[in-house]
PDB file of C-alpha atoms in Angstrom:
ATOM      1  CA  UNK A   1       0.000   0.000   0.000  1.00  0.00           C
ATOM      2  CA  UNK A   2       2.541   2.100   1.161  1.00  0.00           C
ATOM      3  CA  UNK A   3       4.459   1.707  -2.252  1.00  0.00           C
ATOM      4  CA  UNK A   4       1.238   2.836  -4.329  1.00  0.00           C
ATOM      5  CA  UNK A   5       1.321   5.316  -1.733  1.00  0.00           C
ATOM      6  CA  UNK A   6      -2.436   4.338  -0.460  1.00  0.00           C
ATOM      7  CA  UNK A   7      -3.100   5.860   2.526  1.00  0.00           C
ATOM      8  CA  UNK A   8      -2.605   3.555   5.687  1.00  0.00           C
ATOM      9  CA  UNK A   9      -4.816   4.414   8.826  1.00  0.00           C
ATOM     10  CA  UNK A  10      -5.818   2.125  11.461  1.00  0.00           C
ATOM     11  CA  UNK A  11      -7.687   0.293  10.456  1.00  0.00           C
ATOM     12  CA  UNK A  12      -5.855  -0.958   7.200  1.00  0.00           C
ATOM     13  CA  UNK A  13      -3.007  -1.609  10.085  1.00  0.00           C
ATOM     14  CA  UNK A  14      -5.147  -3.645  12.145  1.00  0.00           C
ATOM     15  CA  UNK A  15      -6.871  -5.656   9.489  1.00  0.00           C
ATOM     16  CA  UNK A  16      -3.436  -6.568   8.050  1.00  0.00           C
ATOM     17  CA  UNK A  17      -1.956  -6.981  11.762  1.00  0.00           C
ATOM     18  CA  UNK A  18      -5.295  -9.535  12.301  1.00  0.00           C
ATOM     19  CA  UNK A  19      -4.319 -11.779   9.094  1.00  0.00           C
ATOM     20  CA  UNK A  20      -0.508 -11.991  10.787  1.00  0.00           C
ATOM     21  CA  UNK A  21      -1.600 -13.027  13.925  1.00  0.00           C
ATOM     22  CA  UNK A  22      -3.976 -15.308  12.395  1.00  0.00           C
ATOM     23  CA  UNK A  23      -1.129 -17.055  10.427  1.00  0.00           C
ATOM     24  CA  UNK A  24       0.899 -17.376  13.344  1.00  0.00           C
ATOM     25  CA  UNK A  25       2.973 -14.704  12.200  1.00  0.00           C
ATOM     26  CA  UNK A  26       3.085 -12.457  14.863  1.00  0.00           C
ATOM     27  CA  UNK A  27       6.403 -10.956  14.589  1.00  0.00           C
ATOM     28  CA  UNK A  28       5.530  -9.454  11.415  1.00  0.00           C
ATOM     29  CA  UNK A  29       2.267  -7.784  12.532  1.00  0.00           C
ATOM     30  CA  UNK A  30       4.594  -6.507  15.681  1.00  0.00           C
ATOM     31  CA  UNK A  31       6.475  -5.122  12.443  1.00  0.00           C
ATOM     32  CA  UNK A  32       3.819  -3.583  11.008  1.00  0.00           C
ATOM     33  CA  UNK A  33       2.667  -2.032  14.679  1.00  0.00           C
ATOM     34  CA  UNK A  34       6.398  -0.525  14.498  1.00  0.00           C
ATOM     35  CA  UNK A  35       5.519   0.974  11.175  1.00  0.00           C
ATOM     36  CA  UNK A  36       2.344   2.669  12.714  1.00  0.00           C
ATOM     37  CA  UNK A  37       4.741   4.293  15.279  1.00  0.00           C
ATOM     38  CA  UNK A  38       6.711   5.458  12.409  1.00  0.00           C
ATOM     39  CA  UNK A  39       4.072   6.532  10.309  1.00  0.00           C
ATOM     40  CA  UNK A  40       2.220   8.167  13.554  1.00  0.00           C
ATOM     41  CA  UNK A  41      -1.039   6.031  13.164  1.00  0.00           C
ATOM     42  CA  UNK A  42      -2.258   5.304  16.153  1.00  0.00           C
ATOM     43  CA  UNK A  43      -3.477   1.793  16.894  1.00  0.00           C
ATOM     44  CA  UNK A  44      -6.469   1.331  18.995  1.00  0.00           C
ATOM     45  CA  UNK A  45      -6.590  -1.271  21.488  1.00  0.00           C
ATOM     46  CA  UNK A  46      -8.272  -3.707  19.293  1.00  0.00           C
ATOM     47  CA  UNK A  47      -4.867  -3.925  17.440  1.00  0.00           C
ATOM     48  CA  UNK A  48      -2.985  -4.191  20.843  1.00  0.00           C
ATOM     49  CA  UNK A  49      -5.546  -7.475  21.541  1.00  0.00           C
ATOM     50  CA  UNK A  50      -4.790  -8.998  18.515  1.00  0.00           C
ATOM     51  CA  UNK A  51      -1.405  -9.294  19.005  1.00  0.00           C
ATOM     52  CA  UNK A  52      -1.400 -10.644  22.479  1.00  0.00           C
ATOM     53  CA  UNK A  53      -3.747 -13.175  21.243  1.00  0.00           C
ATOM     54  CA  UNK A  54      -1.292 -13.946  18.895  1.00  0.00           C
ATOM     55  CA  UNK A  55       1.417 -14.203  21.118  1.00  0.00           C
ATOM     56  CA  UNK A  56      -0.789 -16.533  22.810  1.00  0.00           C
ATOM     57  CA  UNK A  57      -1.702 -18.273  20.211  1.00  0.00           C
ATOM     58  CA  UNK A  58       2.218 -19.060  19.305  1.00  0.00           C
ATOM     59  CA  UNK A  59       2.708 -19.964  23.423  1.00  0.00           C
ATOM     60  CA  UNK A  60       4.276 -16.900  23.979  1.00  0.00           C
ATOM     61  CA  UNK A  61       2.670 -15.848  27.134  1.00  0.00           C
ATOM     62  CA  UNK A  62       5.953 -13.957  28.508  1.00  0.00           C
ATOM     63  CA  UNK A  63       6.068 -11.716  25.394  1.00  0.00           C
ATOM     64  CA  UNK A  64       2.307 -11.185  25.888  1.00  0.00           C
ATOM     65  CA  UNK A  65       3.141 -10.467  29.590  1.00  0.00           C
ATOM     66  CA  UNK A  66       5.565  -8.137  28.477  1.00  0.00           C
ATOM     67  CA  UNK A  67       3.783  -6.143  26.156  1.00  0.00           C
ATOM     68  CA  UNK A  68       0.452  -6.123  28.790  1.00  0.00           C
ATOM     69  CA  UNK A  69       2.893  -4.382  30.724  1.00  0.00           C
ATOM     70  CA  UNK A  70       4.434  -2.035  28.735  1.00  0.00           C
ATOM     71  CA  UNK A  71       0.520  -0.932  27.255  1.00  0.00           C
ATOM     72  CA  UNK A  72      -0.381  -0.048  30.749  1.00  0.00           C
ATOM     73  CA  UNK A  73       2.705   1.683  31.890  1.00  0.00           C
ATOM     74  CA  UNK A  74       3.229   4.320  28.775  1.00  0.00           C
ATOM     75  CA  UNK A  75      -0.646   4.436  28.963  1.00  0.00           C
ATOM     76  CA  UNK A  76      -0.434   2.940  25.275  1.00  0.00           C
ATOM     77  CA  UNK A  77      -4.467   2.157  25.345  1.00  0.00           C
ATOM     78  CA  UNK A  78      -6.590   1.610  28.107  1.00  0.00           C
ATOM     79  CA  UNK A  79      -6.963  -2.378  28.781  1.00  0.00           C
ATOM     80  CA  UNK A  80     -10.717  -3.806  28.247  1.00  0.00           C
ATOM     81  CA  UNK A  81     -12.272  -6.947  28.860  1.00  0.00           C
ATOM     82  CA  UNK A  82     -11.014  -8.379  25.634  1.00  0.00           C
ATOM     83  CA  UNK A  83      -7.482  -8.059  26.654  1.00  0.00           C
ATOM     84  CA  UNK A  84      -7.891  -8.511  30.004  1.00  0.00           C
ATOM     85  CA  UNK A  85      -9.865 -12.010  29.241  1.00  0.00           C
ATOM     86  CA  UNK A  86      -6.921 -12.598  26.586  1.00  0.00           C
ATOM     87  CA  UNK A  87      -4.104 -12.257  29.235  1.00  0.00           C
ATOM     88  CA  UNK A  88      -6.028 -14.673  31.983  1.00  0.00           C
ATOM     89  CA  UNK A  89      -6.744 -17.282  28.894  1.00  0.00           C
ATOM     90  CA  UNK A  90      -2.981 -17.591  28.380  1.00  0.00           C
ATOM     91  CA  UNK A  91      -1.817 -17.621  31.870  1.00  0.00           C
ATOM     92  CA  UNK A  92      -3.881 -20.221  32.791  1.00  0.00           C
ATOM     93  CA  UNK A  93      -2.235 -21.883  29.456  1.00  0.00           C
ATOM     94  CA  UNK A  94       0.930 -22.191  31.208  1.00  0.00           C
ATOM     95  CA  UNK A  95      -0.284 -22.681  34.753  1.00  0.00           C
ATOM     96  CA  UNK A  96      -0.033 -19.155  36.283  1.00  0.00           C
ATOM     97  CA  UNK A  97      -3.072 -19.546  37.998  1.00  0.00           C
ATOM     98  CA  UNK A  98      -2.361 -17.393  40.872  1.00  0.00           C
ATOM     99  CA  UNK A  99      -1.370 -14.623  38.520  1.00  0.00           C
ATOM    100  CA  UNK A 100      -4.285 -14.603  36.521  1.00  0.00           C
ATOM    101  CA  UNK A 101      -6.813 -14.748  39.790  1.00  0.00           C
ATOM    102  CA  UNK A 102      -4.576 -11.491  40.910  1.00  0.00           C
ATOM    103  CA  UNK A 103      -5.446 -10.190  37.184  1.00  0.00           C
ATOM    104  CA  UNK A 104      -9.104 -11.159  37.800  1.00  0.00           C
ATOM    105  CA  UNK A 105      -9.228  -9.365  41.031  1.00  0.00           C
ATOM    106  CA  UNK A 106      -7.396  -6.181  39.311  1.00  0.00           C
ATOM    107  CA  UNK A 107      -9.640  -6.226  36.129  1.00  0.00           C
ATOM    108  CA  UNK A 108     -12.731  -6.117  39.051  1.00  0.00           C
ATOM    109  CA  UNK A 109     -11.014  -3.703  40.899  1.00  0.00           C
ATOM    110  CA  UNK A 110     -10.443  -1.415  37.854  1.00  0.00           C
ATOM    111  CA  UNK A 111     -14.711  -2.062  37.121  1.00  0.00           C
ATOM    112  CA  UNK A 112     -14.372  -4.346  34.626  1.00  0.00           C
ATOM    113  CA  UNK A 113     -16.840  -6.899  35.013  1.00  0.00           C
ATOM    114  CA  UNK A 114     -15.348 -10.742  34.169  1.00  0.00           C
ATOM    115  CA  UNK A 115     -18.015 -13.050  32.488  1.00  0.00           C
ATOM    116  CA  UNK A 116     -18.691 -16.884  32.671  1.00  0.00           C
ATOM    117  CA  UNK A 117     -15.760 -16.849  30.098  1.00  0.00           C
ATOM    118  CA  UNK A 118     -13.415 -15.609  32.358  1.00  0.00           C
ATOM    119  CA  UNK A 119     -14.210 -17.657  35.445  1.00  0.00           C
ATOM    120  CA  UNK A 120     -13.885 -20.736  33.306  1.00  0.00           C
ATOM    121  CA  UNK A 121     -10.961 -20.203  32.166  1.00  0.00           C
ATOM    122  CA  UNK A 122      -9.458 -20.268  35.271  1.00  0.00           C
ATOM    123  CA  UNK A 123     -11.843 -23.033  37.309  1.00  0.00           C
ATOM    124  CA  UNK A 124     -10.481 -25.233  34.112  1.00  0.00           C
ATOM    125  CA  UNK A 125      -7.199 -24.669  34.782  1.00  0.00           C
ATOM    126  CA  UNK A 126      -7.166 -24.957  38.398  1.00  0.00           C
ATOM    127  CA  UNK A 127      -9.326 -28.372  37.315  1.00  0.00           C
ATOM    128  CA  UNK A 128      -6.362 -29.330  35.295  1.00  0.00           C
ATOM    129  CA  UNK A 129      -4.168 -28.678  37.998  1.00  0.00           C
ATOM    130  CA  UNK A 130      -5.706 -30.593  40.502  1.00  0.00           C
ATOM    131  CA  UNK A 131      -6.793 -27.720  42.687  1.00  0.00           C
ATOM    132  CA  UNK A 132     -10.237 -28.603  42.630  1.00  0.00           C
ATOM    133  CA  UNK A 133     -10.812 -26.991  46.576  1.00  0.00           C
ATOM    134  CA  UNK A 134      -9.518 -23.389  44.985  1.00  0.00           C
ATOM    135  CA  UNK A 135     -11.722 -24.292  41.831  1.00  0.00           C
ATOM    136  CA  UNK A 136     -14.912 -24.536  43.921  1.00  0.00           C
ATOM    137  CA  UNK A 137     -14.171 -21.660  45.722  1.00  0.00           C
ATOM    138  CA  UNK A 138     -13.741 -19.663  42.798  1.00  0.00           C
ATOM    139  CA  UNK A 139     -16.708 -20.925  40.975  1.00  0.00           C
ATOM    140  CA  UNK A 140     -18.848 -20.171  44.510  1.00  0.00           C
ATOM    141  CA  UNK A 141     -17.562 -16.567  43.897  1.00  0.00           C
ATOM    142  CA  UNK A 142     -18.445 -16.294  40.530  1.00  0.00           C
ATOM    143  CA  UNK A 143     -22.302 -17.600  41.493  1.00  0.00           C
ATOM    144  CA  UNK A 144     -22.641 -16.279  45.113  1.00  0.00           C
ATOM    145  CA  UNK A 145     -21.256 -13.323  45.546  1.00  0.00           C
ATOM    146  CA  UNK A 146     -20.759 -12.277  42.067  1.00  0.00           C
ATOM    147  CA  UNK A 147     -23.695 -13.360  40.611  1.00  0.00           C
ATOM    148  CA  UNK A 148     -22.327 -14.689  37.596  1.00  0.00           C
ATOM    149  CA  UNK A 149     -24.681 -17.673  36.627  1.00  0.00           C
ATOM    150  CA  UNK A 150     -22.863 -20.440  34.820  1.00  0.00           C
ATOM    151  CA  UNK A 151     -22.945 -21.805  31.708  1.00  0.00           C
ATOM    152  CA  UNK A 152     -23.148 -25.380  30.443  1.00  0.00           C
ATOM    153  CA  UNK A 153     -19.393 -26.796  29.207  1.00  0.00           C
TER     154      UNK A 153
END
């Protein structure tokens, strides 16, 4: 595009960001979020969630972890529920269970409301791990005090 010299925006960026991270390519849509930088168009944080779901995706949960960080610290984009759920999804991948509850509790602290998708993620993985006691307690959190009804797996 840039070589026709279409004009890129955002949304070009993300779309062809998307199809990278779909391929399990995601070092070349973190190459084309470098470009936006250069170019000054600024991705939204629907970009920023598709490429820690493909870091994810690829089992690279520390890069993801890295790059969660870094979007919060320079105030990059504001984390949502799509990148929050993202983040707990590949924890729990790798068996950081207590780091994703702490994420859980800081995404309802910062009034983001987790869903049954959420709190499955993590009962399954504490399932996995054998932690059914800390599973049922989190699942009676989710119902009881949370009100979250569950859904059928």
């Amino acid at each position: 595009m840039c070589a026709v010299r279409v004009p890129v925006d955002k949304y070009s960026i993300s779309i062809a960001i998307k199809c990278c991270c779909q391929m399990s390519r995601t070092n070349d849509g973190l190459a084309l979020l470098a470009s936006c930088f250069r170019r000054a168009v600024v991705p939204d944080v629907c970009t920023f969630n598709t490429l820690l779901d493909g870091l994810v995706l690829e089992d690279r949960i520390l890069e993801a972890e890295r790059l969660f960080k870094k979007l919060i610290k320079h105030k990059l984009c504001e984390p949502n529920v799509v990148m929050y759920s993202t983040m707990i999804k590949g924890l729990c991948k790798v068996g950081n269970n207590d780091i994703a509850i702490g994420l859980l509790r800081l995404m309802d602290e910062r009034g983001y409301k987790p869903d049954t998708v959420v709190y499955n993620t993590i009962i399954y993985s504490l399932c996995k791990d054998k932690l059914i006691d800390d599973a049922y307690k989190l699942f009676n959190e989710m119902v009881f005090a949370k009100g979250i009804q569950p859904d059928m797996l």
